[in-house]
Amino acid sequence: MTQQNFLKYMQMLEERQRVTLEQQNKFFQELLQQNRVERPENQGVTLFDFQNTKPISFAYAPEPMDAEDWLMDTERKLNTVGCNDLEKVFTWEEFKRKFRESNVPESIVELKRREFESLEQKDKAILTYVFSKLSRYAVEEVNTEDKKKKRFLRGLSPQFKVQLRMMRATEFQELVDAAITLEDDFKQLQDEKRKKAKFEPKKFTTTSPIPA
């Protein structure tokens, strides 16, 4: 992608996010106006009920899945207060579709999916290994415990793979915990070796001169 195309693409994303933010504001502003009218006793949820759940505001998401997380959190809170489609300015499904179009573009999701496919631990610590975060972009590759374990092992450093495979962990989290423990043991062993090497006297070798 050329620099010019990249700038155009970023401008397009910014415009999408601006439109989405306007839609979000409109959604909640109209809901507020709707609830300012005196409601009959049989009317259900008000905006005040929803605001009591302390919903998170949304302006910009650096990662597509951050936007998806906001969407899921808001949906959970709407369900918590029992807000149905009749009480919404427009249906939640319509809002989700427009929101995802602007903030979870397929092109970015595809790039993240490819990043996950080539993901390796290399010199990163297992705790900072972004496996779980990126795996959300490739759900079909990690939709079972067995698939998750195999893909996690595949990206680990060779020094951990053999021992972890011998463990035969039944659950993914069990494998992750074992990998973290193994990495910590390995680090302590390396630290001990460095300490010993630091205090051990250096050995010097001399060579006898070759007789003429």
PDB file of C-alpha atoms in Angstrom:
ATOM      1  CA  MET A   1       0.000   0.000   0.000  1.00  0.00           C
ATOM      2  CA  THR A   2       1.450   3.378  -1.013  1.00  0.00           C
ATOM      3  CA  GLN A   3       1.650   6.255   1.446  1.00  0.00           C
ATOM      4  CA  GLN A   4      -1.029   8.139  -0.479  1.00  0.00           C
ATOM      5  CA  ASN A   5      -3.408   5.175  -0.399  1.00  0.00           C
ATOM      6  CA  PHE A   6      -2.685   4.646   3.289  1.00  0.00           C
ATOM      7  CA  LEU A   7      -3.566   8.277   4.071  1.00  0.00           C
ATOM      8  CA  LYS A   8      -6.788   7.956   2.093  1.00  0.00           C
ATOM      9  CA  TYR A   9      -7.619   4.773   3.970  1.00  0.00           C
ATOM     10  CA  MET A  10      -7.014   6.437   7.364  1.00  0.00           C
ATOM     11  CA  GLN A  11      -9.184   9.386   6.337  1.00  0.00           C
ATOM     12  CA  MET A  12     -11.931   6.956   5.365  1.00  0.00           C
ATOM     13  CA  LEU A  13     -11.694   5.246   8.780  1.00  0.00           C
ATOM     14  CA  GLU A  14     -11.857   8.594  10.580  1.00  0.00           C
ATOM     15  CA  GLU A  15     -14.954   9.554   8.590  1.00  0.00           C
ATOM     16  CA  ARG A  16     -16.593   6.220   9.406  1.00  0.00           C
ATOM     17  CA  GLN A  17     -15.864   6.696  13.094  1.00  0.00           C
ATOM     18  CA  ARG A  18     -17.262  10.231  13.003  1.00  0.00           C
ATOM     19  CA  VAL A  19     -20.498   9.007  11.419  1.00  0.00           C
ATOM     20  CA  THR A  20     -20.767   6.189  13.946  1.00  0.00           C
ATOM     21  CA  LEU A  21     -20.268   8.575  16.855  1.00  0.00           C
ATOM     22  CA  GLU A  22     -23.021  10.799  15.452  1.00  0.00           C
ATOM     23  CA  GLN A  23     -25.318   7.785  15.156  1.00  0.00           C
ATOM     24  CA  GLN A  24     -24.515   6.739  18.695  1.00  0.00           C
ATOM     25  CA  ASN A  25     -25.222  10.241  20.037  1.00  0.00           C
ATOM     26  CA  LYS A  26     -28.457  10.399  18.059  1.00  0.00           C
ATOM     27  CA  PHE A  27     -29.495   7.003  19.394  1.00  0.00           C
ATOM     28  CA  PHE A  28     -29.119   8.044  23.028  1.00  0.00           C
ATOM     29  CA  GLN A  29     -30.300  11.652  22.591  1.00  0.00           C
ATOM     30  CA  GLU A  30     -33.554  10.536  20.990  1.00  0.00           C
ATOM     31  CA  LEU A  31     -33.952   7.939  23.695  1.00  0.00           C
ATOM     32  CA  LEU A  32     -33.509  10.719  26.271  1.00  0.00           C
ATOM     33  CA  GLN A  33     -36.109  12.940  24.574  1.00  0.00           C
ATOM     34  CA  GLN A  34     -38.491  10.026  24.378  1.00  0.00           C
ATOM     35  CA  ASN A  35     -38.170   9.438  28.111  1.00  0.00           C
ATOM     36  CA  ARG A  36     -38.606  13.109  29.047  1.00  0.00           C
ATOM     37  CA  VAL A  37     -42.274  12.768  28.157  1.00  0.00           C
ATOM     38  CA  GLU A  38     -44.324  11.686  31.142  1.00  0.00           C
ATOM     39  CA  ARG A  39     -44.567   7.951  30.807  1.00  0.00           C
ATOM     40  CA  PRO A  40     -47.585   5.880  31.736  1.00  0.00           C
ATOM     41  CA  GLU A  41     -47.337   3.455  34.610  1.00  0.00           C
ATOM     42  CA  ASN A  42     -47.076   0.460  32.295  1.00  0.00           C
ATOM     43  CA  GLN A  43     -44.108   1.869  30.355  1.00  0.00           C
ATOM     44  CA  GLY A  44     -40.974  -0.130  30.966  1.00  0.00           C
ATOM     45  CA  VAL A  45     -37.379   1.043  30.795  1.00  0.00           C
ATOM     46  CA  THR A  46     -36.216   4.670  30.881  1.00  0.00           C
ATOM     47  CA  LEU A  47     -32.904   6.205  29.890  1.00  0.00           C
ATOM     48  CA  PHE A  48     -32.339   6.845  33.606  1.00  0.00           C
ATOM     49  CA  ASP A  49     -32.533   3.087  34.196  1.00  0.00           C
ATOM     50  CA  PHE A  50     -29.927   2.520  31.506  1.00  0.00           C
ATOM     51  CA  GLN A  51     -27.641   5.304  32.792  1.00  0.00           C
ATOM     52  CA  ASN A  52     -27.684   3.681  36.222  1.00  0.00           C
ATOM     53  CA  THR A  53     -25.699   0.798  34.712  1.00  0.00           C
ATOM     54  CA  LYS A  54     -22.862   3.325  34.081  1.00  0.00           C
ATOM     55  CA  PRO A  55     -22.481   2.628  30.342  1.00  0.00           C
ATOM     56  CA  ILE A  56     -19.086   3.345  28.802  1.00  0.00           C
ATOM     57  CA  SER A  57     -19.017   6.151  26.235  1.00  0.00           C
ATOM     58  CA  PHE A  58     -17.434   5.439  22.870  1.00  0.00           C
ATOM     59  CA  ALA A  59     -15.429   7.782  20.649  1.00  0.00           C
ATOM     60  CA  TYR A  60     -12.597   5.829  19.053  1.00  0.00           C
ATOM     61  CA  ALA A  61     -11.223   2.282  19.159  1.00  0.00           C
ATOM     62  CA  PRO A  62      -7.569   1.656  18.206  1.00  0.00           C
ATOM     63  CA  GLU A  63      -8.389  -2.032  17.663  1.00  0.00           C
ATOM     64  CA  PRO A  64     -11.535  -3.398  15.960  1.00  0.00           C
ATOM     65  CA  MET A  65     -12.188  -5.775  18.846  1.00  0.00           C
ATOM     66  CA  ASP A  66     -12.183  -2.853  21.297  1.00  0.00           C
ATOM     67  CA  ALA A  67     -15.198  -1.548  19.398  1.00  0.00           C
ATOM     68  CA  GLU A  68     -16.750  -5.018  19.493  1.00  0.00           C
ATOM     69  CA  ASP A  69     -16.193  -5.153  23.269  1.00  0.00           C
ATOM     70  CA  TRP A  70     -17.971  -1.820  23.695  1.00  0.00           C
ATOM     71  CA  LEU A  71     -20.882  -3.108  21.642  1.00  0.00           C
ATOM     72  CA  MET A  72     -21.158  -6.289  23.718  1.00  0.00           C
ATOM     73  CA  ASP A  73     -20.917  -4.355  27.000  1.00  0.00           C
ATOM     74  CA  THR A  74     -23.666  -1.935  25.953  1.00  0.00           C
ATOM     75  CA  GLU A  75     -25.857  -4.807  24.782  1.00  0.00           C
ATOM     76  CA  ARG A  76     -25.415  -6.588  28.130  1.00  0.00           C
ATOM     77  CA  LYS A  77     -26.483  -3.433  29.970  1.00  0.00           C
ATOM     78  CA  LEU A  78     -29.534  -2.952  27.767  1.00  0.00           C
ATOM     79  CA  ASN A  79     -30.498  -6.547  28.508  1.00  0.00           C
ATOM     80  CA  THR A  80     -29.840  -6.009  32.221  1.00  0.00           C
ATOM     81  CA  VAL A  81     -32.429  -3.232  32.428  1.00  0.00           C
ATOM     82  CA  GLY A  82     -34.823  -5.216  30.232  1.00  0.00           C
ATOM     83  CA  CYS A  83     -34.910  -2.785  27.311  1.00  0.00           C
ATOM     84  CA  ASN A  84     -36.748  -4.327  24.345  1.00  0.00           C
ATOM     85  CA  ASP A  85     -36.820  -3.279  20.681  1.00  0.00           C
ATOM     86  CA  LEU A  86     -40.124  -1.420  21.115  1.00  0.00           C
ATOM     87  CA  GLU A  87     -38.437   0.920  23.589  1.00  0.00           C
ATOM     88  CA  LYS A  88     -35.453   1.691  21.354  1.00  0.00           C
ATOM     89  CA  VAL A  89     -35.294   4.546  18.836  1.00  0.00           C
ATOM     90  CA  PHE A  90     -34.341   1.987  16.208  1.00  0.00           C
ATOM     91  CA  THR A  91     -33.582  -1.683  16.613  1.00  0.00           C
ATOM     92  CA  TRP A  92     -30.376  -2.734  18.306  1.00  0.00           C
ATOM     93  CA  GLU A  93     -29.581  -5.057  15.403  1.00  0.00           C
ATOM     94  CA  GLU A  94     -29.649  -2.096  13.007  1.00  0.00           C
ATOM     95  CA  PHE A  95     -27.373  -0.083  15.297  1.00  0.00           C
ATOM     96  CA  LYS A  96     -24.940  -3.007  15.627  1.00  0.00           C
ATOM     97  CA  ARG A  97     -24.781  -3.440  11.862  1.00  0.00           C
ATOM     98  CA  LYS A  98     -23.991   0.236  11.246  1.00  0.00           C
ATOM     99  CA  PHE A  99     -21.544   0.349  14.144  1.00  0.00           C
ATOM    100  CA  ARG A 100     -19.613  -2.679  12.896  1.00  0.00           C
ATOM    101  CA  GLU A 101     -19.510  -1.320   9.352  1.00  0.00           C
ATOM    102  CA  SER A 102     -17.697   1.756  10.658  1.00  0.00           C
ATOM    103  CA  ASN A 103     -15.555   0.346  13.452  1.00  0.00           C
ATOM    104  CA  VAL A 104     -14.941  -3.313  12.665  1.00  0.00           C
ATOM    105  CA  PRO A 105     -14.131  -3.194   8.918  1.00  0.00           C
ATOM    106  CA  GLU A 106     -13.589  -6.550   7.227  1.00  0.00           C
ATOM    107  CA  SER A 107     -10.272  -5.409   5.735  1.00  0.00           C
ATOM    108  CA  ILE A 108      -8.773  -4.791   9.197  1.00  0.00           C
ATOM    109  CA  VAL A 109     -10.205  -8.030  10.573  1.00  0.00           C
ATOM    110  CA  GLU A 110      -8.575  -9.909   7.677  1.00  0.00           C
ATOM    111  CA  LEU A 111      -5.191  -8.287   8.386  1.00  0.00           C
ATOM    112  CA  LYS A 112      -5.473  -9.261  12.054  1.00  0.00           C
ATOM    113  CA  ARG A 113      -6.445 -12.803  11.089  1.00  0.00           C
ATOM    114  CA  ARG A 114      -3.310 -13.117   8.940  1.00  0.00           C
ATOM    115  CA  GLU A 115      -1.231 -11.695  11.781  1.00  0.00           C
ATOM    116  CA  PHE A 116      -2.606 -14.425  14.041  1.00  0.00           C
ATOM    117  CA  GLU A 117      -1.829 -17.148  11.488  1.00  0.00           C
ATOM    118  CA  SER A 118       1.862 -16.177  11.491  1.00  0.00           C
ATOM    119  CA  LEU A 119       2.050 -15.398  15.212  1.00  0.00           C
ATOM    120  CA  GLU A 120       5.096 -16.710  17.093  1.00  0.00           C
ATOM    121  CA  GLN A 121       6.349 -16.096  20.612  1.00  0.00           C
ATOM    122  CA  LYS A 122       9.972 -15.440  19.586  1.00  0.00           C
ATOM    123  CA  ASP A 123      11.633 -13.408  22.363  1.00  0.00           C
ATOM    124  CA  LYS A 124       8.401 -12.226  23.992  1.00  0.00           C
ATOM    125  CA  ALA A 125       7.371 -13.397  27.463  1.00  0.00           C
ATOM    126  CA  ILE A 126       4.406 -15.780  27.447  1.00  0.00           C
ATOM    127  CA  LEU A 127       2.384 -13.336  29.557  1.00  0.00           C
ATOM    128  CA  THR A 128       2.771 -10.705  26.815  1.00  0.00           C
ATOM    129  CA  TYR A 129       2.293 -13.186  23.971  1.00  0.00           C
ATOM    130  CA  VAL A 130      -0.811 -11.770  22.272  1.00  0.00           C
ATOM    131  CA  PHE A 131      -2.315 -15.146  21.365  1.00  0.00           C
ATOM    132  CA  SER A 132      -5.706 -14.713  23.055  1.00  0.00           C
ATOM    133  CA  LYS A 133      -6.167 -11.170  21.781  1.00  0.00           C
ATOM    134  CA  LEU A 134      -5.446 -11.984  18.146  1.00  0.00           C
ATOM    135  CA  SER A 135      -7.287 -15.318  18.236  1.00  0.00           C
ATOM    136  CA  ARG A 136     -10.564 -13.379  18.330  1.00  0.00           C
ATOM    137  CA  TYR A 137      -9.973 -12.501  14.680  1.00  0.00           C
ATOM    138  CA  ALA A 138      -9.718 -16.180  13.682  1.00  0.00           C
ATOM    139  CA  VAL A 139     -12.476 -17.851  15.668  1.00  0.00           C
ATOM    140  CA  GLU A 140     -12.734 -20.817  13.295  1.00  0.00           C
ATOM    141  CA  GLU A 141      -9.124 -21.747  14.100  1.00  0.00           C
ATOM    142  CA  VAL A 142      -9.631 -21.781  17.876  1.00  0.00           C
ATOM    143  CA  ASN A 143     -13.262 -22.820  18.309  1.00  0.00           C
ATOM    144  CA  THR A 144     -12.371 -25.964  20.282  1.00  0.00           C
ATOM    145  CA  GLU A 145     -10.014 -26.594  23.197  1.00  0.00           C
ATOM    146  CA  ASP A 146      -7.929 -28.928  21.035  1.00  0.00           C
ATOM    147  CA  LYS A 147      -7.520 -26.349  18.252  1.00  0.00           C
ATOM    148  CA  LYS A 148      -6.545 -23.646  20.740  1.00  0.00           C
ATOM    149  CA  LYS A 149      -3.935 -25.862  22.383  1.00  0.00           C
ATOM    150  CA  LYS A 150      -2.376 -26.912  19.076  1.00  0.00           C
ATOM    151  CA  ARG A 151      -2.222 -23.348  17.747  1.00  0.00           C
ATOM    152  CA  PHE A 152      -0.793 -22.024  21.026  1.00  0.00           C
ATOM    153  CA  LEU A 153       1.927 -24.683  21.062  1.00  0.00           C
ATOM    154  CA  ARG A 154       2.780 -24.076  17.432  1.00  0.00           C
ATOM    155  CA  GLY A 155       3.747 -20.476  18.121  1.00  0.00           C
ATOM    156  CA  LEU A 156       5.790 -21.104  21.278  1.00  0.00           C
ATOM    157  CA  SER A 157       9.573 -21.085  21.453  1.00  0.00           C
ATOM    158  CA  PRO A 158      11.107 -24.540  20.737  1.00  0.00           C
ATOM    159  CA  GLN A 159      12.627 -24.717  24.235  1.00  0.00           C
ATOM    160  CA  PHE A 160       9.138 -25.066  25.753  1.00  0.00           C
ATOM    161  CA  LYS A 161       7.306 -27.140  23.146  1.00  0.00           C
ATOM    162  CA  VAL A 162       8.657 -30.632  23.951  1.00  0.00           C
ATOM    163  CA  GLN A 163       7.969 -30.514  27.688  1.00  0.00           C
ATOM    164  CA  LEU A 164       4.525 -28.988  27.230  1.00  0.00           C
ATOM    165  CA  ARG A 165       3.521 -31.597  24.653  1.00  0.00           C
ATOM    166  CA  MET A 166       4.524 -34.338  27.102  1.00  0.00           C
ATOM    167  CA  MET A 167       2.127 -32.851  29.673  1.00  0.00           C
ATOM    168  CA  ARG A 168      -0.951 -33.679  27.581  1.00  0.00           C
ATOM    169  CA  ALA A 169      -3.011 -30.876  29.128  1.00  0.00           C
ATOM    170  CA  THR A 170      -6.754 -31.377  28.670  1.00  0.00           C
ATOM    171  CA  GLU A 171      -7.703 -27.687  28.739  1.00  0.00           C
ATOM    172  CA  PHE A 172      -6.231 -24.624  27.061  1.00  0.00           C
ATOM    173  CA  GLN A 173      -5.884 -22.596  30.275  1.00  0.00           C
ATOM    174  CA  GLU A 174      -4.101 -25.523  31.918  1.00  0.00           C
ATOM    175  CA  LEU A 175      -1.590 -25.452  29.064  1.00  0.00           C
ATOM    176  CA  VAL A 176      -1.103 -21.674  29.363  1.00  0.00           C
ATOM    177  CA  ASP A 177      -0.535 -21.908  33.132  1.00  0.00           C
ATOM    178  CA  ALA A 178       2.003 -24.699  32.627  1.00  0.00           C
ATOM    179  CA  ALA A 179       3.801 -22.669  29.943  1.00  0.00           C
ATOM    180  CA  ILE A 180       4.058 -19.636  32.242  1.00  0.00           C
ATOM    181  CA  THR A 181       5.412 -21.805  35.092  1.00  0.00           C
ATOM    182  CA  LEU A 182       7.896 -23.503  32.769  1.00  0.00           C
ATOM    183  CA  GLU A 183       9.079 -20.164  31.431  1.00  0.00           C
ATOM    184  CA  ASP A 184       9.578 -18.849  34.968  1.00  0.00           C
ATOM    185  CA  ASP A 185      11.596 -21.968  35.918  1.00  0.00           C
ATOM    186  CA  PHE A 186      13.717 -21.539  32.798  1.00  0.00           C
ATOM    187  CA  LYS A 187      14.338 -17.872  33.615  1.00  0.00           C
ATOM    188  CA  GLN A 188      15.422 -18.715  37.178  1.00  0.00           C
ATOM    189  CA  LEU A 189      17.790 -21.382  35.848  1.00  0.00           C
ATOM    190  CA  GLN A 190      19.328 -18.895  33.420  1.00  0.00           C
ATOM    191  CA  ASP A 191      19.713 -16.328  36.209  1.00  0.00           C
ATOM    192  CA  GLU A 192      21.498 -18.888  38.402  1.00  0.00           C
ATOM    193  CA  LYS A 193      23.882 -19.766  35.582  1.00  0.00           C
ATOM    194  CA  ARG A 194      24.702 -16.098  35.043  1.00  0.00           C
ATOM    195  CA  LYS A 195      25.375 -15.591  38.754  1.00  0.00           C
ATOM    196  CA  LYS A 196      27.705 -18.592  38.912  1.00  0.00           C
ATOM    197  CA  ALA A 197      29.545 -17.489  35.797  1.00  0.00           C
ATOM    198  CA  LYS A 198      30.025 -14.043  37.318  1.00  0.00           C
ATOM    199  CA  PHE A 199      31.818 -15.335  40.438  1.00  0.00           C
ATOM    200  CA  GLU A 200      33.755 -18.224  38.943  1.00  0.00           C
ATOM    201  CA  PRO A 201      37.445 -17.356  38.304  1.00  0.00           C
ATOM    202  CA  LYS A 202      38.336 -17.144  34.672  1.00  0.00           C
ATOM    203  CA  LYS A 203      40.687 -19.819  33.404  1.00  0.00           C
ATOM    204  CA  PHE A 204      43.650 -18.773  31.334  1.00  0.00           C
ATOM    205  CA  THR A 205      45.535 -21.168  29.110  1.00  0.00           C
ATOM    206  CA  THR A 206      49.142 -20.766  28.054  1.00  0.00           C
ATOM    207  CA  THR A 207      50.838 -22.282  25.109  1.00  0.00           C
ATOM    208  CA  SER A 208      54.474 -23.364  25.133  1.00  0.00           C
ATOM    209  CA  PRO A 209      56.640 -21.801  22.460  1.00  0.00           C
ATOM    210  CA  ILE A 210      57.376 -24.046  19.551  1.00  0.00           C
ATOM    211  CA  PRO A 211      61.077 -25.030  19.628  1.00  0.00           C
ATOM    212  CA  ALA A 212      63.105 -23.729  16.734  1.00  0.00           C
TER     213      ALA A 212
END
